[in-house]
Amino acid sequence: MTTYALETKSVVKTYQSDSGVIQAVDDVSLKVGAGEFVALVGPSGSGKTTMLSILAALLQPTSGQILLDGQDLASMSDVDRVTMRREKIGFTFQANNLVPYLTAVENVELMLRLNKKLDKVGKLRARELLARLGLGERLHNLPGQMSGGQQQRVAIARALIHNPSLVLADEPTASLDTERAYQVVETFAGLIHEQGRAGIMVTHDLRMCEFVDRVLSMQDGKLVRIYTGKEEIMELVKGGRH
Amino acid sequence: MKQILSISGYLAVKEVWRNRGRFLLVSLVIALITLLVLFIAALGEGLGNGNREYISKLDAQLIVYQAKSDYLIAASRLGSDRLEEIRGVDGVADAGKFGAASAALILPGDEDALKVALLGVEPGHTGEPQVVEGQQLGSDDANEAIIDRSTALRTGLVPGDTITVRVTQGTEFEFFELRVAGATTGQQYSLQPSIFVPFDTWDRIRPKSAAEVAIPNPVANVILVRLEDAKQVEEVRQRISAEANDVEIATLKEAIQALPGYSAQQSTLNTQGGFTLFIGILVIGGFFQIQILQKVAQIGVLKAIGTANPLVAIASVIQIVVVTVIGVAIGGLLAFLFSLTFPPTVPIVFNGTTSALAIVALLLIGPLGGMVSILYAVRIEPLKALGLSS
């Protein structure tokens, strides 16, 4: 039987609004294996950001299960979900990714500090990872002294340094030009494959799907289509429609 | 817990250090508040001390006043018969007459006369201050004086010198020469430097109306009572009350509170100090609140990557404490340096206890002022802070 790093079962998220009940996520079930990089795409309001928040243990679903390494995030206490975020999940955001008063290497080491893993080996790994991401000369630069692309690469290093089971990226290329966006996502995908993490990237830019193994398309809260195989994905990329 | 403190301290110190200009500015504001609070406290202590110094240092536990004088020394008149009655009360170790008046000390050269408290005490009895230099007063009518430290500092007089006291008797100025027998510690009375003279000498040279001139009438203002057992204040007080007619009796604390203007002066200065601390709380609270509002997204990121609330809260507390301690240290140092430049005539006294209390209060205003911002930081929802909420 295949085991997945991440598995969701019939996840539902509803909100109460003045106009009635809004079904932000509607019965979504998905599986992501270790070393698999998946894109979550869909138009605005399709529920992909809500789904990402649920997968990141930042939001409780109304019903359903989210199994990360076999542990159900949906039934955990707040404190346990904070621990899961710290130990098992890596996260990069659209912007404001880094702690502005910590240097590049300190930002990466922060994850090791929080996980009580900052030893000599950890420090060396942080430097090596940043060097691999082309930031060997920027180790001691503050975020304000780096470009958007460089900041995103530091965020990628931070998301991976503590060996999480799941790495999530929310629109990681939103503030980057095309060339830098390709570089960032390609590097991200390479590391996820190489380190055997389960990776999910939310993006509205279908061109970035070139580097993923599967594309999950959402609409009106539902998972409407799954693109697998290089050809199918490239067709989607070229077509530019969800 | 050690881990939380270690990471909180790391984050707090890194942020302060990397934004040291901004944080130093707040520390300087706290330093100015500290300077102000310490000076108000020192001024309160100095003024209060100038008023109560002699009484607070008395080797006595009770002060006997004329009945219905409302514990006002200047309004009280007690004759020698009262003194004998009080000395005979069981539990009284000693009692001495005390008279207070004002005089001018004529200084050599063109210097202005120094206004002093001319205090009459009985040599060898309660009320006569202990000299730290020179000798105690000789006899009841000796032309001698003990000067207090304040008088000595302002005049440069030392034991063995001769001083000239000017008073008004009738409508004329009269001048009396006295030999400085000894010098004592600070013993200001009514915010004036003091000179102590034997009681009969005091009665002879004190300011008098025309009717009183040349009529010896050694009436004291009050009688100072030293007890055999300092713990039996209430018992002896009741005995004196029963055995001596037409008197009212105060403890030293009550007597100090009844000094003219003392309570009003102290409460005014305490209110000023309190308001300054309150303004400090608002200033620090405002700064940290603005700072937290500016870094909502940053705290959101920290929480999203698994930083627990206690860590965020403790980091904020450490930051506030660091900024406050630096501010108070700078303010304290400035206050100390300024205090060295003040002449003895300025009633500023940096009393250890008062300054320590003010410093503790100042150190507390940081965490108090920052409390709202800490609560705000703890309540930041990473989802909202990162713009992920629907």
XYZ file of C-alpha atoms in Angstrom:
632
model
C 0.000 0.000 0.000
C 1.420 3.416 -0.962
C 1.788 5.863 1.933
C 1.493 9.540 1.244
C 3.151 12.380 3.128
C -0.095 14.304 2.882
C -3.601 13.027 2.442
C -6.851 14.931 2.767
C -10.244 13.245 3.015
C -13.437 15.079 2.138
C -12.272 18.447 3.459
C -15.037 21.021 3.733
C -14.762 24.613 4.842
C -17.852 26.779 5.121
C -18.240 30.388 6.209
C -21.324 32.117 7.445
C -21.949 35.437 5.724
C -24.820 37.915 5.516
C -25.947 36.301 2.282
C -25.883 32.790 3.712
C -23.426 29.915 3.940
C -20.364 30.092 1.684
C -18.727 26.794 0.742
C -15.068 27.837 0.368
C -13.768 24.276 0.120
C -16.185 21.576 -0.923
C -15.315 17.931 -0.352
C -11.692 18.033 -1.431
C -9.688 14.829 -1.204
C -6.110 14.681 -2.412
C -2.870 12.853 -1.852
C 0.704 14.066 -2.214
C 3.630 11.705 -1.936
C 7.121 12.410 -0.625
C 9.260 13.948 -3.364
C 6.201 15.076 -5.324
C 5.683 18.709 -6.284
C 2.062 19.697 -6.909
C 0.542 22.945 -8.128
C -2.838 24.109 -6.876
C -4.402 26.402 -9.469
C -7.709 28.044 -10.028
C -9.342 31.429 -10.558
C -9.863 33.930 -7.748
C -12.357 32.625 -5.222
C -11.830 29.019 -6.284
C -10.816 28.079 -2.719
C -7.126 27.386 -3.325
C -5.886 29.851 -0.692
C -8.373 28.511 1.861
C -7.197 24.978 1.049
C -3.577 26.049 1.474
C -4.385 27.627 4.860
C -6.025 24.376 5.956
C -3.056 22.317 4.780
C -0.724 24.712 6.622
C -2.584 24.058 9.894
C -3.488 27.748 10.026
C -7.207 27.124 9.548
C -9.480 24.412 10.903
C -11.744 22.744 8.318
C -15.448 22.486 9.013
C -15.205 18.767 8.382
C -12.854 16.210 6.879
C -9.373 14.961 7.651
C -5.906 16.288 6.831
C -3.352 13.574 7.479
C 0.242 14.733 7.585
C 2.589 11.821 8.210
C -0.496 9.995 9.439
C -1.466 12.657 12.025
C -4.796 14.410 11.568
C -4.350 18.200 11.664
C -8.115 18.712 11.865
C -8.476 17.059 15.230
C -5.452 18.674 16.898
C -5.393 21.344 19.589
C -4.074 24.822 18.719
C -0.821 24.134 20.553
C -0.262 20.867 18.666
C -0.965 22.566 15.345
C 1.683 25.207 16.166
C 4.114 22.353 16.845
C 3.202 20.689 13.539
C 3.773 23.957 11.665
C 7.166 24.292 13.303
C 8.355 20.707 12.880
C 6.614 19.214 9.855
C 5.730 22.097 7.570
C 7.831 24.537 5.605
C 6.191 27.694 4.302
C 6.962 30.463 1.839
C 4.604 33.374 1.342
C 3.921 35.931 -1.356
C 5.697 38.780 0.406
C 6.927 39.848 3.842
C 8.469 36.412 4.006
C 11.487 37.108 6.127
C 12.099 38.536 9.568
C 13.502 41.944 8.592
C 16.005 42.273 11.427
C 17.650 38.892 10.820
C 20.250 38.311 8.106
C 19.717 35.708 5.386
C 21.541 33.004 7.309
C 19.880 33.988 10.598
C 16.463 33.740 8.950
C 17.248 30.217 7.804
C 18.785 29.255 11.150
C 15.663 30.527 12.919
C 13.781 27.375 11.894
C 16.550 25.261 13.401
C 16.519 27.395 16.553
C 12.763 26.964 16.919
C 13.185 23.220 16.488
C 16.154 22.994 18.880
C 18.361 21.760 16.037
C 20.825 24.639 15.737
C 24.166 22.941 16.155
C 27.378 23.119 14.139
C 26.000 20.748 11.533
C 22.782 22.759 11.254
C 24.705 26.006 10.813
C 26.815 24.424 8.090
C 23.734 23.072 6.326
C 22.094 26.506 6.397
C 25.132 28.060 4.724
C 25.403 25.272 2.174
C 21.719 25.497 1.274
C 21.937 29.255 0.805
C 25.068 28.794 -1.291
C 23.235 26.255 -3.467
C 20.509 28.816 -3.945
C 23.127 31.286 -5.190
C 23.229 33.316 -2.006
C 26.703 32.398 -0.784
C 27.720 36.046 -0.961
C 24.557 37.286 0.720
C 24.634 35.248 3.925
C 24.946 38.286 6.174
C 22.686 40.624 4.246
C 19.469 41.816 5.811
C 16.265 41.277 3.771
C 16.157 44.998 3.004
C 19.526 44.677 1.293
C 18.352 41.889 -1.062
C 16.159 41.786 -4.173
C 12.708 40.155 -4.174
C 14.073 37.036 -5.887
C 16.899 36.704 -3.402
C 14.441 37.074 -0.516
C 12.253 34.332 -2.002
C 15.240 32.021 -2.257
C 16.101 32.693 1.408
C 12.461 31.842 2.227
C 12.822 28.575 0.273
C 15.930 27.709 2.255
C 14.068 28.470 5.482
C 11.150 26.312 4.375
C 13.434 23.332 3.736
C 16.220 23.568 6.321
C 14.413 21.698 9.123
C 13.548 18.703 6.897
C 9.768 19.157 6.946
C 7.434 16.558 5.482
C 5.368 19.158 3.666
C 6.490 22.371 1.977
C 3.866 24.937 1.036
C 4.345 27.947 -1.204
C 1.741 30.649 -1.584
C 2.184 32.487 -4.891
C 5.991 32.456 -4.527
C 6.476 34.318 -7.799
C 3.842 37.001 -7.341
C 6.349 39.812 -6.855
C 9.002 38.592 -9.291
C 9.712 39.243 -12.946
C 9.346 36.272 -15.334
C 13.004 35.321 -15.463
C 13.422 35.353 -11.684
C 10.060 33.574 -11.243
C 11.254 30.678 -13.413
C 14.568 30.519 -11.539
C 12.868 30.441 -8.139
C 10.288 27.772 -9.003
C 12.827 25.618 -10.814
C 15.160 25.698 -7.808
C 12.253 25.026 -5.470
C 11.102 22.044 -7.506
C 14.653 20.695 -7.727
C 15.120 20.788 -3.959
C 11.728 19.224 -3.254
C 12.487 16.331 -5.577
C 16.025 15.939 -4.296
C 15.130 16.075 -0.600
C 12.011 13.967 -0.925
C 9.515 16.447 0.493
C 5.869 16.770 -0.426
C 5.495 20.189 -2.030
C 2.375 22.190 -2.858
C 2.477 25.526 -4.629
C -0.528 27.775 -4.995
C -0.174 29.877 -8.107
C -2.267 31.813 -10.566
C 0.611 31.823 -13.061
C 0.173 28.628 -15.094
C 3.611 29.045 -16.670
C 5.101 28.033 -13.337
C 3.389 24.627 -13.591
C 6.125 23.583 -16.010
C 8.187 22.390 -13.056
C 5.527 20.428 -11.129
C 4.531 16.749 -11.243
C 0.795 17.303 -11.008
C -1.603 20.208 -11.263
C -4.753 20.273 -9.168
C -7.347 22.646 -10.542
C -9.973 24.059 -8.213
C -13.191 25.895 -8.998
C -15.958 26.992 -6.640
C -14.291 25.139 -3.793
C -14.170 21.820 -5.627
C -11.254 19.946 -7.056
C -12.413 19.861 -10.679
C -9.479 18.413 -12.552
C -6.094 16.842 -12.034
C -3.407 17.193 -14.705
C -0.767 14.503 -14.651
C 2.041 13.650 -17.000
C 4.391 16.068 -18.680
C 2.382 16.370 -21.874
C -0.905 17.155 -20.187
C 0.745 19.714 -17.944
C 2.615 21.384 -20.807
C -0.641 21.606 -22.694
C -2.156 23.413 -19.749
C 0.874 25.701 -19.498
C 0.699 26.608 -23.154
C -3.061 26.928 -23.155
C -2.945 29.279 -20.188
C -6.431 28.337 -18.929
C -7.373 26.525 -15.739
C 11.003 27.544 29.353
C 14.762 27.993 29.005
C 14.389 27.415 25.269
C 11.578 29.970 24.995
C 13.611 32.549 26.941
C 16.658 31.871 24.823
C 14.855 32.337 21.481
C 12.778 35.270 22.766
C 15.927 36.967 24.021
C 17.670 36.285 20.713
C 14.833 37.780 18.647
C 14.343 40.734 21.018
C 18.012 41.685 21.193
C 18.549 41.234 17.443
C 15.622 43.534 16.696
C 16.756 46.176 19.162
C 20.343 46.037 17.907
C 19.450 46.134 14.206
C 17.070 49.071 14.845
C 19.181 50.676 17.524
C 18.631 54.238 16.337
C 14.854 53.932 16.745
C 15.050 52.134 20.058
C 17.702 54.506 21.397
C 15.354 57.368 20.657
C 12.700 55.756 22.882
C 15.328 55.048 25.527
C 16.235 58.740 25.453
C 12.585 59.699 25.933
C 12.511 57.328 28.914
C 15.795 58.871 30.108
C 14.208 62.333 30.069
C 11.174 61.043 31.945
C 13.549 59.406 34.429
C 15.461 62.643 34.850
C 12.223 64.512 35.469
C 10.839 61.954 37.917
C 14.100 61.708 39.853
C 14.352 65.482 40.079
C 10.774 65.823 41.251
C 11.448 63.090 43.820
C 14.703 64.773 44.851
C 13.020 68.144 45.048
C 10.238 66.661 47.181
C 12.832 65.029 49.391
C 14.889 68.226 49.546
C 11.954 70.465 50.394
C 10.512 67.933 52.832
C 13.911 67.439 54.380
C 14.435 71.180 54.724
C 11.163 71.361 56.608
C 11.485 68.335 58.853
C 15.216 67.673 59.142
C 15.678 68.867 62.720
C 12.513 67.191 63.989
C 13.132 63.927 62.175
C 16.605 63.670 63.719
C 15.462 64.446 67.246
C 16.448 62.095 70.035
C 12.845 62.319 71.234
C 9.639 60.414 70.678
C 6.999 62.970 71.681
C 6.494 66.699 71.331
C 4.280 68.496 73.847
C 2.374 71.555 72.607
C 0.090 74.027 74.269
C -3.499 72.774 74.094
C -5.428 73.785 70.957
C -2.302 74.887 69.126
C -3.075 72.304 66.416
C 0.468 70.976 66.586
C 1.784 74.306 65.326
C 5.101 75.020 67.034
C 4.891 78.747 66.420
C 1.409 78.907 67.940
C 2.329 77.001 71.094
C 3.578 78.526 74.381
C 4.646 76.416 77.349
C 6.120 77.706 80.600
C 8.777 76.122 82.833
C 6.107 74.689 85.173
C 4.958 72.380 82.327
C 8.526 71.218 81.860
C 8.762 70.138 85.489
C 5.407 68.328 85.300
C 6.480 66.436 82.197
C 9.886 65.515 83.573
C 8.060 63.960 86.535
C 5.861 61.701 84.413
C 6.618 58.010 84.747
C 8.386 56.694 81.642
C 9.906 60.063 80.639
C 13.708 59.835 80.484
C 14.304 63.485 79.676
C 12.518 66.581 78.430
C 13.881 69.802 77.032
C 12.467 73.167 76.132
C 12.556 74.206 72.511
C 12.006 77.637 71.056
C 12.070 78.659 67.423
C 12.594 82.085 65.892
C 14.215 83.641 62.846
C 17.317 85.788 62.698
C 19.853 87.087 60.223
C 23.448 86.013 60.337
C 25.766 88.875 59.428
C 28.495 87.645 57.164
C 31.875 89.350 56.686
C 32.422 91.606 53.689
C 29.614 92.717 51.435
C 27.763 89.438 51.494
C 24.072 89.551 52.190
C 22.967 88.456 55.638
C 21.946 84.801 55.821
C 18.459 84.154 57.151
C 18.652 81.388 59.705
C 16.401 79.549 62.116
C 17.425 80.650 65.603
C 16.626 77.679 67.795
C 16.727 77.622 71.582
C 17.572 74.304 73.227
C 18.587 73.273 76.706
C 22.251 72.240 76.882
C 22.571 68.618 77.912
C 18.880 67.930 77.387
C 16.726 66.493 74.635
C 16.725 68.790 71.647
C 20.367 69.777 71.691
C 21.917 68.294 68.541
C 25.070 66.226 68.797
C 28.074 68.037 67.397
C 30.289 66.343 64.849
C 32.991 68.932 65.314
C 33.814 71.199 68.267
C 31.920 71.093 71.543
C 28.367 70.919 72.873
C 26.778 74.038 74.307
C 28.177 75.051 77.729
C 25.571 76.617 80.007
C 21.992 77.899 79.681
C 23.096 81.495 79.150
C 26.416 81.045 77.341
C 26.959 83.207 74.275
C 27.570 80.153 72.186
C 26.006 78.489 69.189
C 26.050 75.219 67.348
C 25.751 75.645 63.592
C 24.243 73.005 61.363
C 25.932 71.651 58.225
C 23.781 73.800 55.969
C 24.873 76.982 57.785
C 28.498 75.842 57.695
C 28.352 75.117 53.941
C 26.819 78.479 53.142
C 29.053 80.566 55.383
C 32.287 78.673 55.727
C 32.081 79.069 59.533
C 33.946 76.594 61.732
C 33.983 76.015 65.497
C 35.895 78.788 67.251
C 34.651 81.513 64.878
C 32.534 84.363 66.145
C 29.223 85.156 64.500
C 26.982 88.153 64.642
C 23.241 87.650 64.779
C 20.880 90.461 63.865
C 17.324 90.486 65.175
C 14.579 93.030 65.600
C 13.677 93.823 69.176
C 11.002 96.454 69.587
C 11.511 98.530 66.498
C 15.306 98.446 66.473
C 17.854 96.098 65.009
C 19.922 94.461 67.733
C 23.231 92.667 67.128
C 24.530 89.819 69.261
C 27.896 88.155 69.065
C 28.122 84.419 69.646
C 31.026 82.009 69.580
C 30.587 78.949 67.396
C 31.078 76.102 69.891
C 30.421 73.227 67.520
C 29.021 72.088 64.214
C 26.382 69.438 63.747
C 24.918 67.522 60.838
C 22.198 68.930 58.556
C 19.468 70.166 60.923
C 17.439 72.579 58.794
C 14.266 73.938 60.241
C 11.472 75.536 58.177
C 13.683 75.333 55.093
C 16.282 77.515 56.778
C 19.803 76.701 57.918
C 19.919 76.555 61.716
C 21.914 77.847 64.598
C 21.277 76.403 68.052
C 21.793 78.511 71.124
C 21.248 77.823 74.854
C 17.625 78.392 75.766
C 18.152 81.425 78.039
C 20.430 82.986 75.453
C 17.749 82.351 72.865
C 15.150 84.081 75.026
C 17.467 87.063 75.367
C 18.387 87.475 71.704
C 15.249 86.338 69.871
C 13.082 88.884 68.038
C 10.695 90.565 70.461
C 7.958 93.110 70.487
C 8.553 96.390 72.283
C 6.622 95.119 75.323
C 8.782 92.034 75.657
C 12.155 93.756 75.437
C 14.168 93.533 78.662
C 11.594 91.314 80.339
C 12.921 87.816 80.799
C 10.154 85.408 80.003
C 11.672 82.051 79.150
C 8.577 80.550 77.577
C 9.227 77.660 75.238
C 7.260 76.866 72.111
C 7.195 73.169 72.782
C 8.776 70.564 75.041
C 10.661 67.674 73.492
C 10.265 64.388 75.348
C 12.578 61.397 75.279
C 11.136 58.177 76.674
C 12.797 55.499 78.771
C 11.299 52.925 76.431
C 10.698 54.145 72.885
C 8.050 51.467 72.388
C 5.775 52.914 75.094
C 4.787 55.973 73.117
C 1.036 55.617 73.594
C 1.201 54.814 77.308
C 3.465 57.760 78.167
C 1.459 60.022 75.900
C -1.664 59.249 77.916
C 0.174 59.766 81.200
C 1.471 63.184 80.127
C -1.982 64.091 78.998
C -3.382 63.136 82.394
C -0.674 64.791 84.500
C 0.065 68.016 82.613
C -2.715 70.546 82.102
C -3.614 72.210 78.826
C -1.265 70.317 76.576
C -1.542 68.278 73.409
C 0.997 65.715 72.434
C 2.226 64.580 69.043
C 4.557 61.875 67.880
C 7.376 63.024 65.609
C 5.466 61.729 62.594
C 2.362 63.718 63.545
C 4.473 66.773 64.260
C 6.129 66.554 60.834
C 2.783 66.193 59.062
C 1.552 69.284 60.936
C 4.490 71.460 59.860
C 3.102 74.445 57.949
C 2.701 73.554 54.280
C 4.491 70.229 54.619
C 1.642 67.890 53.638
C 0.406 70.151 50.834
C 3.924 70.504 49.461
C 4.588 66.771 49.536
C 1.242 65.837 48.016
C 1.761 68.393 45.218
C 5.166 66.962 44.362
C 3.931 63.376 44.647
C 1.081 64.210 42.267
C 3.555 65.748 39.820
C 5.723 62.634 40.039
C 2.689 60.404 39.561
C 1.555 62.331 36.502
C 5.028 62.187 35.002
C 5.042 58.403 35.457
C 1.576 58.233 33.915
C 2.752 60.255 30.907
C 5.710 57.864 30.701
C 3.338 54.903 30.544
C 1.392 56.562 27.718
C 4.531 57.484 25.759
C 6.062 54.013 26.027
C 2.698 52.347 25.424
C 2.161 54.507 22.339
C 5.573 53.733 20.916
C 5.316 49.983 21.327
C 1.746 49.928 20.052
C 2.774 51.788 16.881
C 5.706 49.429 16.510
C 3.494 46.338 16.834
C 1.047 47.772 14.274
C 3.970 48.237 11.876
C 5.064 44.634 12.189
C 1.794 42.728 12.118
C 2.840 40.837 8.976
C 6.232 40.017 10.436
C 4.638 38.574 13.603
C 2.194 36.739 11.345
C 5.117 35.088 9.536
C 6.737 34.124 12.850
C 3.507 32.532 14.033
C 2.883 30.811 10.703
C 6.279 29.104 10.808
C 5.502 27.753 14.253
C 6.501 30.392 16.787
C 4.296 29.949 19.836
C 2.453 32.859 21.448
C 4.471 32.806 24.704
C 7.644 33.253 22.675
C 6.211 36.266 20.834
C 4.976 37.770 24.119
C 8.232 37.210 25.995
C 10.246 38.666 23.104
C 8.101 41.822 23.340
C 8.518 41.977 27.122
C 12.301 41.553 26.874
C 12.455 44.291 24.263
C 10.449 46.662 26.452
C 12.555 45.832 29.508
C 15.826 46.347 27.603
C 14.696 49.721 26.241
C 13.372 50.797 29.646
C 16.466 49.704 31.572
C 18.752 51.541 29.139
C 16.537 54.637 29.370
C 16.396 54.568 33.166
C 20.172 53.995 33.389
C 20.879 56.980 31.123
C 18.329 59.096 33.029
C 19.767 58.063 36.388
C 23.292 58.898 35.263
C 22.167 62.285 33.929
C 20.341 63.009 37.198
C 23.466 62.112 39.164
C 25.682 64.311 36.983
C 23.274 67.238 37.209
C 23.004 66.840 40.973
C 26.748 67.432 41.287
C 26.356 70.856 39.735
C 23.733 72.178 42.160
C 24.801 74.491 44.989
C 23.770 73.559 48.575
C 21.163 76.324 48.509
C 19.019 74.322 46.062
C 16.804 71.992 48.055
C 17.486 68.826 46.089
C 18.312 65.655 47.962
C 18.876 62.316 46.223
C 17.776 60.086 49.032
C 18.573 56.409 48.454
C 15.130 55.083 49.340
C 13.178 57.727 47.423
C 15.399 57.387 44.357
C 15.178 53.582 44.509
C 11.377 53.761 44.703
C 11.297 56.188 41.764
C 13.597 53.913 39.747
C 11.474 50.835 40.492
C 8.373 52.798 39.410
C 10.196 53.889 36.242
C 11.260 50.332 35.449
C 7.654 49.238 35.812
C 6.233 51.867 33.473
C 7.810 50.124 30.447
C 6.081 46.753 30.884
C 2.905 48.545 32.041
C 2.890 50.845 29.022
C 3.713 48.012 26.673
C 1.089 45.640 28.058
C -1.525 46.587 25.474
C 0.938 46.073 22.631
C 1.960 42.677 24.036
C -1.674 41.594 24.214
C -2.132 42.854 20.661
C 0.903 40.883 19.461
C -0.407 37.709 21.084
C -3.776 38.142 19.389
C -2.388 38.603 15.882
C -3.871 35.892 13.647
C -1.243 34.663 11.172
C -3.961 34.008 8.614
C -5.161 37.631 8.676
C -1.666 39.060 9.047
C -0.532 37.239 5.904
C -3.638 38.140 3.954
C -4.729 34.509 3.670
C -8.139 34.885 5.293
C -11.113 34.791 2.979
